[in-house]
CSV table of C-alpha atoms in Angstrom, one decimal:
chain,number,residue,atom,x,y,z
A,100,UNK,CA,4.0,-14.0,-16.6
A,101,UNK,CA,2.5,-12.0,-13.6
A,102,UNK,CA,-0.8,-13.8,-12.2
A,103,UNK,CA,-3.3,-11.7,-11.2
A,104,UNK,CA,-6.5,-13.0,-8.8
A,105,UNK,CA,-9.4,-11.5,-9.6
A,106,UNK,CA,-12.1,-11.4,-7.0
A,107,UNK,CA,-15.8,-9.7,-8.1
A,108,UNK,CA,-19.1,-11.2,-7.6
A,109,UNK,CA,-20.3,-9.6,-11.2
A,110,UNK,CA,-20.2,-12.7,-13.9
A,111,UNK,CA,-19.9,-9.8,-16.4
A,112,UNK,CA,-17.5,-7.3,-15.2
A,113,UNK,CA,-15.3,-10.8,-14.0
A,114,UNK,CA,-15.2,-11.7,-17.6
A,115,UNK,CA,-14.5,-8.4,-19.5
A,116,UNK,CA,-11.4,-8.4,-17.0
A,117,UNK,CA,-10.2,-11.9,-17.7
A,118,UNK,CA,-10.6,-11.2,-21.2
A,119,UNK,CA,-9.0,-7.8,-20.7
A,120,UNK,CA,-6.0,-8.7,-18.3
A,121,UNK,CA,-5.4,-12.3,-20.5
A,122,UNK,CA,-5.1,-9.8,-23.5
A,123,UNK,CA,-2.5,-7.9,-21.7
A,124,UNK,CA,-0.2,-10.8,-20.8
A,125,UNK,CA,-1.5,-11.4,-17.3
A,126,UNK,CA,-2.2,-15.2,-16.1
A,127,UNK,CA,-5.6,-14.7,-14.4
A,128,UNK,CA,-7.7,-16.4,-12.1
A,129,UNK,CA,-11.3,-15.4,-10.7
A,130,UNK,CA,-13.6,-16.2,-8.3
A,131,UNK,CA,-17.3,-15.1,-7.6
A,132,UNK,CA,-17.0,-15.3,-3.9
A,133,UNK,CA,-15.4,-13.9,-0.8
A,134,UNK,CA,-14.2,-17.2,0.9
A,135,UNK,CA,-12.8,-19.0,-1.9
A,136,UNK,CA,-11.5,-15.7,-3.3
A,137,UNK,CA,-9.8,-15.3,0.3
A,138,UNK,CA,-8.3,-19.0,-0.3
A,139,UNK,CA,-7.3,-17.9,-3.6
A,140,UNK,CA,-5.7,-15.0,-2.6
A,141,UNK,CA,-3.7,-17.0,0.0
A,142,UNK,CA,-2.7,-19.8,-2.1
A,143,UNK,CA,-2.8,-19.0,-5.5
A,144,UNK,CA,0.8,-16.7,-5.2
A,145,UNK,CA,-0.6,-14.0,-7.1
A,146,UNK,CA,1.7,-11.0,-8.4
A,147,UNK,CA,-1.7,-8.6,-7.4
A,148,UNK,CA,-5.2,-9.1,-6.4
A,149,UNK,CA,-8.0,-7.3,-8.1
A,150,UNK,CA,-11.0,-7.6,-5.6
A,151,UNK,CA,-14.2,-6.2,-5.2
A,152,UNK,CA,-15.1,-4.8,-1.9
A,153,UNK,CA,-18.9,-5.8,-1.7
A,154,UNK,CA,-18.9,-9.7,-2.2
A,155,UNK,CA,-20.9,-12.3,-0.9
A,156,UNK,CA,-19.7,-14.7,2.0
A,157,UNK,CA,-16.8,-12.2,3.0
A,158,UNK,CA,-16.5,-8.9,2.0
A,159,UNK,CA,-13.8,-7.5,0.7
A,160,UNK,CA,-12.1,-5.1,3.4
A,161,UNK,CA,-12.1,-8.6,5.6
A,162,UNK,CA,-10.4,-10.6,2.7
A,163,UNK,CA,-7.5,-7.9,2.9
A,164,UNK,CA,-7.1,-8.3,6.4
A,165,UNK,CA,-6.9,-12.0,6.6
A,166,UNK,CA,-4.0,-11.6,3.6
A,167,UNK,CA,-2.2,-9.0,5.5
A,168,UNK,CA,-2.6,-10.8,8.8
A,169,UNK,CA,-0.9,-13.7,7.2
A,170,UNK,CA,1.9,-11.5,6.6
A,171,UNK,CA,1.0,-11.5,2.9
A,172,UNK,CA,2.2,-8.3,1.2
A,173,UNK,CA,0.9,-8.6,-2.1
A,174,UNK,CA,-0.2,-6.0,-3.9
A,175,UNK,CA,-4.3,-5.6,-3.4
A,176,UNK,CA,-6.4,-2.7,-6.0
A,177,UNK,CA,-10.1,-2.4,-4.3
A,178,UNK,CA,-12.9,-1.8,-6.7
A,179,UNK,CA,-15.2,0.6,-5.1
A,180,UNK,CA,-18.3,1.9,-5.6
A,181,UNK,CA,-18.8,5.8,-6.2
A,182,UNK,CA,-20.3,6.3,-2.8
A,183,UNK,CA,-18.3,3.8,-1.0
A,184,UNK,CA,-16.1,6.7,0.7
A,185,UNK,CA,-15.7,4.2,4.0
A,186,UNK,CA,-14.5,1.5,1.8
A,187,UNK,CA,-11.9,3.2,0.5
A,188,UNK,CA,-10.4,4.8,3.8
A,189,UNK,CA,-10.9,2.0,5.4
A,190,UNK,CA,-9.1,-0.3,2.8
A,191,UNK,CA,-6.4,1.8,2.6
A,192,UNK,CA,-5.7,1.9,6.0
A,193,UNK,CA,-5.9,-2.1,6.1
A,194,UNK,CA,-3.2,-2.1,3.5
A,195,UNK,CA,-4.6,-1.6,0.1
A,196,UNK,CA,-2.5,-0.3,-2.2
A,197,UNK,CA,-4.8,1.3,-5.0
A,198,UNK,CA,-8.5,2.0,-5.5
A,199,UNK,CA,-10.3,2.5,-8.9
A,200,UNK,CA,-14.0,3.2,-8.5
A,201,UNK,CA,-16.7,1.9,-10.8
A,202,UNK,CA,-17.7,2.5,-13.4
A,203,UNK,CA,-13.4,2.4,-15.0
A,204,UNK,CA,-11.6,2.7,-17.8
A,205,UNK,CA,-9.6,-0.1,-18.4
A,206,UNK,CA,-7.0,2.3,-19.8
A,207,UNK,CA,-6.8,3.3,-16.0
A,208,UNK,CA,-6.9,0.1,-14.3
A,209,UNK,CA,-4.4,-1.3,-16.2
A,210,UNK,CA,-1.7,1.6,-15.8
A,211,UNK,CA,-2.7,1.1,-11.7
A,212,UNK,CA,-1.8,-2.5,-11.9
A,213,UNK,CA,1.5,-1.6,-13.5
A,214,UNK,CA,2.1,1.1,-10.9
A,215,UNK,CA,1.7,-1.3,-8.3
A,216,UNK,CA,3.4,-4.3,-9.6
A,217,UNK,CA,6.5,-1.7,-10.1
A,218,UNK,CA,6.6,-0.3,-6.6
A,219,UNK,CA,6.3,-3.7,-4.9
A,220,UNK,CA,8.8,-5.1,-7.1
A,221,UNK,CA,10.9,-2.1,-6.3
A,222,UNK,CA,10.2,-2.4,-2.3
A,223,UNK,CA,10.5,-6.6,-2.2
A,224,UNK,CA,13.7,-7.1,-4.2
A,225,UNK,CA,14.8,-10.2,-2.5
A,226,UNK,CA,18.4,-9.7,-2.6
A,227,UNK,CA,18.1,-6.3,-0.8
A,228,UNK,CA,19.1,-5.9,2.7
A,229,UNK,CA,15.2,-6.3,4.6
A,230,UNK,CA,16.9,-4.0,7.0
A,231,UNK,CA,16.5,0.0,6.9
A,232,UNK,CA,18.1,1.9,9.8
A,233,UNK,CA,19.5,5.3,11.2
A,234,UNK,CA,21.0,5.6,14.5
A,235,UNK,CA,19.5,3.7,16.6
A,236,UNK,CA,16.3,2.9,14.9
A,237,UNK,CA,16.0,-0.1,12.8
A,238,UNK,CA,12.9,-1.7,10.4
A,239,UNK,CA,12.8,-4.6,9.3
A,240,UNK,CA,11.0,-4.8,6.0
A,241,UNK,CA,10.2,-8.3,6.1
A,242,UNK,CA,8.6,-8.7,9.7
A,243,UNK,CA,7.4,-5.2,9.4
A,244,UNK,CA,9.2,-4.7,13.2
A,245,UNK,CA,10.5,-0.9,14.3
A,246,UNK,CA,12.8,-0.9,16.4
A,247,UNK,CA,14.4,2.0,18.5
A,248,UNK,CA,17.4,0.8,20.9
A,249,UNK,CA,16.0,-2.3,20.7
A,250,UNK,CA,12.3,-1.4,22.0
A,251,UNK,CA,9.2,-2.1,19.7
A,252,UNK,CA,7.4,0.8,18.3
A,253,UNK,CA,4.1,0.5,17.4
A,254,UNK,CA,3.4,2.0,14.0
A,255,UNK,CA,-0.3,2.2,11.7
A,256,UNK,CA,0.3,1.2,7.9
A,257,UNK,CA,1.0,4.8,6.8
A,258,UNK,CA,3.1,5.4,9.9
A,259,UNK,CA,5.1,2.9,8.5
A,260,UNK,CA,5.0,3.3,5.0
A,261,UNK,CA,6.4,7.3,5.8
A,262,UNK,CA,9.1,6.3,7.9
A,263,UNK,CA,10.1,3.6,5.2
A,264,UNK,CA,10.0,6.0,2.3
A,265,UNK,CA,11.9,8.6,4.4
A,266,UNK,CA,14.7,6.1,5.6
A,267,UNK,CA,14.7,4.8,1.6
A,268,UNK,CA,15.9,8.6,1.1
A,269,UNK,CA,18.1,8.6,3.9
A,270,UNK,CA,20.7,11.4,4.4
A,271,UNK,CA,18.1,13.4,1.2
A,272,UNK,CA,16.1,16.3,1.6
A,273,UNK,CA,13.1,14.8,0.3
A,274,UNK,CA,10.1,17.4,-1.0
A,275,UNK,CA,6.9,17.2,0.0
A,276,UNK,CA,5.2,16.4,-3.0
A,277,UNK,CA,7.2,13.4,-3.3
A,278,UNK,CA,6.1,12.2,-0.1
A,279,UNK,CA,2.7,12.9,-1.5
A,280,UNK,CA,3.5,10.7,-4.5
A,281,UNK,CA,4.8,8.2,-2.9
A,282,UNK,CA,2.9,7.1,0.3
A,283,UNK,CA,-0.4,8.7,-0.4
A,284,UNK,CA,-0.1,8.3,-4.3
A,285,UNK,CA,-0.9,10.6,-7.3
A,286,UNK,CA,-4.5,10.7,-6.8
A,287,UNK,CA,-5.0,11.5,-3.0
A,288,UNK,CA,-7.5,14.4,-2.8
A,289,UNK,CA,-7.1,15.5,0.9
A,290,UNK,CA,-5.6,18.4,2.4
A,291,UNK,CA,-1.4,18.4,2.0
A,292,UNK,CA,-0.6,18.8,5.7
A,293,UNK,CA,-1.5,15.6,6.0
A,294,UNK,CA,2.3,15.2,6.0
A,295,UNK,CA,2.6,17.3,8.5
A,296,UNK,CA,-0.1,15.5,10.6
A,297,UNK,CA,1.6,12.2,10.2
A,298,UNK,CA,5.4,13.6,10.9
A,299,UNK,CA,3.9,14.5,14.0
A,300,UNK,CA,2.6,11.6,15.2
A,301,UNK,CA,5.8,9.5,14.1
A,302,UNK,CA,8.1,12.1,15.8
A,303,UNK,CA,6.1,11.7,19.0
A,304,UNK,CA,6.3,7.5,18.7
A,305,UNK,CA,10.2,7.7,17.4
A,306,UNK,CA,11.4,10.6,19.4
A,307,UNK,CA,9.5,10.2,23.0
A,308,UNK,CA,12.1,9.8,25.9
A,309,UNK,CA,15.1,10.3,23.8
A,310,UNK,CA,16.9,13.7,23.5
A,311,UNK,CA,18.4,12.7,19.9
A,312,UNK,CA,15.7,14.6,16.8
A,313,UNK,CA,15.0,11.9,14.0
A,314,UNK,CA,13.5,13.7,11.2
A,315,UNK,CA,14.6,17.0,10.8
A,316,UNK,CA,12.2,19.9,8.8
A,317,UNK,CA,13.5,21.5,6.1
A,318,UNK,CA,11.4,24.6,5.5
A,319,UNK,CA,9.8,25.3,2.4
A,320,UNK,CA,11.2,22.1,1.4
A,321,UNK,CA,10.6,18.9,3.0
A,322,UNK,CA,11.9,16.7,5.8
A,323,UNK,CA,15.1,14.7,6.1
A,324,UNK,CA,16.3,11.8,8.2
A,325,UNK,CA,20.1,11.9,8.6
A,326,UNK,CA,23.1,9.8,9.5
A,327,UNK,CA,25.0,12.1,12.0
């Protein structure tokens, strides 16, 4: 049974979601509050966390840095508000791995928790190799470390989450819109060369003093990462 933490200040919306998620299967657990939700969060060893970002005693964007600072990589869905545009970026780029705005259908939120409890279980197999490397760059999926020749490169969460995805593909041709899918997710609504923005910038952290190319443009297509 997958335990969920809930997290939402709203006695009512806390309950229809309990009742809801306990309906699907889900072993649930809520709290009103941002500190003892925080505390939940960490100790609790929830499959996901459902949180609201406005909360009283700590908000909600703070709660997911704390979890992610303790090198906690559980999956996190934000509940936003409609005009909470900040919130969302800004959780995102903290490490959350789904938004669903208010007012939801629960039809919706509960096909995003499946989505997200299948691509962490999918990333975090524990039997896997934590290791993903080409040449001479290495990342290490448990630390989070990338490596190339043995220096650290500093990477943001999407940074990272790109040159995972790629090196997941390695020696493929992988299409755009599947990078779309799969690090920005199937309801980002910004501009598509936002791949192309983002290759960039990795390119110019991976590639900077070294003569050997890393990710290799396939035009019209997509970009690759190959062995030789």
């Amino acid at each position: 049974m997958k335990k969920i933490v809930v997290i939402e200040d709203e006695t009512n919306i806390a309950r229809v979601l309990k009742i809801e998620l306990e309906y699907e299967g889900y072993d649930v657990h809520v709290e009103h509050e941002g500190r003892s939700g925080l505390n939940a969060a960490l100790e609790q060893e929830a499959d996901l966390i459902l949180q609201d970002v406005m909360l009283p005693g700590l908000n909600g964007i703070e709660i997911l840095r704390r979890i992610r600072k303790a090198g906690n990589q559980v999956p996190v869905i934000l509940l936003t508000a409609r005009n909470q545009t900040m919130d969302k970026v800004t959780g995102l780029d903290q490490g959350a791995n789904d938004y669903i705005t208010k007012p939801f259908e629960i039809e919706e939120l509960l096909a995003r928790i499946r989505a997200c409890l299948r691509d962490y279980s999918f990333k975090f197999i524990p039997d896997t190799d934590p290791i993903l490397s080409v040449k001479d760059v290495k990342v290490n999926l448990n630390s989070r470390e990338v490596t190339r020749a043995g220096h650290p490169i500093e990477l943001t969460l999407k940074e990272y989450e790109l040159l995972t995805y790629l090196l997941s593909n390695k020696n493929k041709v992988v299409p755009r819109e599947n990078i779309l899918l799969n690090v920005w997710g199937y309801d980002f609504e910004g501009e598509t060369n936002i791949i192309d923005v983002y290759i960039s910038y990795l390119r110019k952290k991976l590639e900077e003093g070294s003569s050997a190319e890393l990710i290799t443009t396939v035009r019209g297509v997509g970009y690759t990462i190959k062995e030789n």
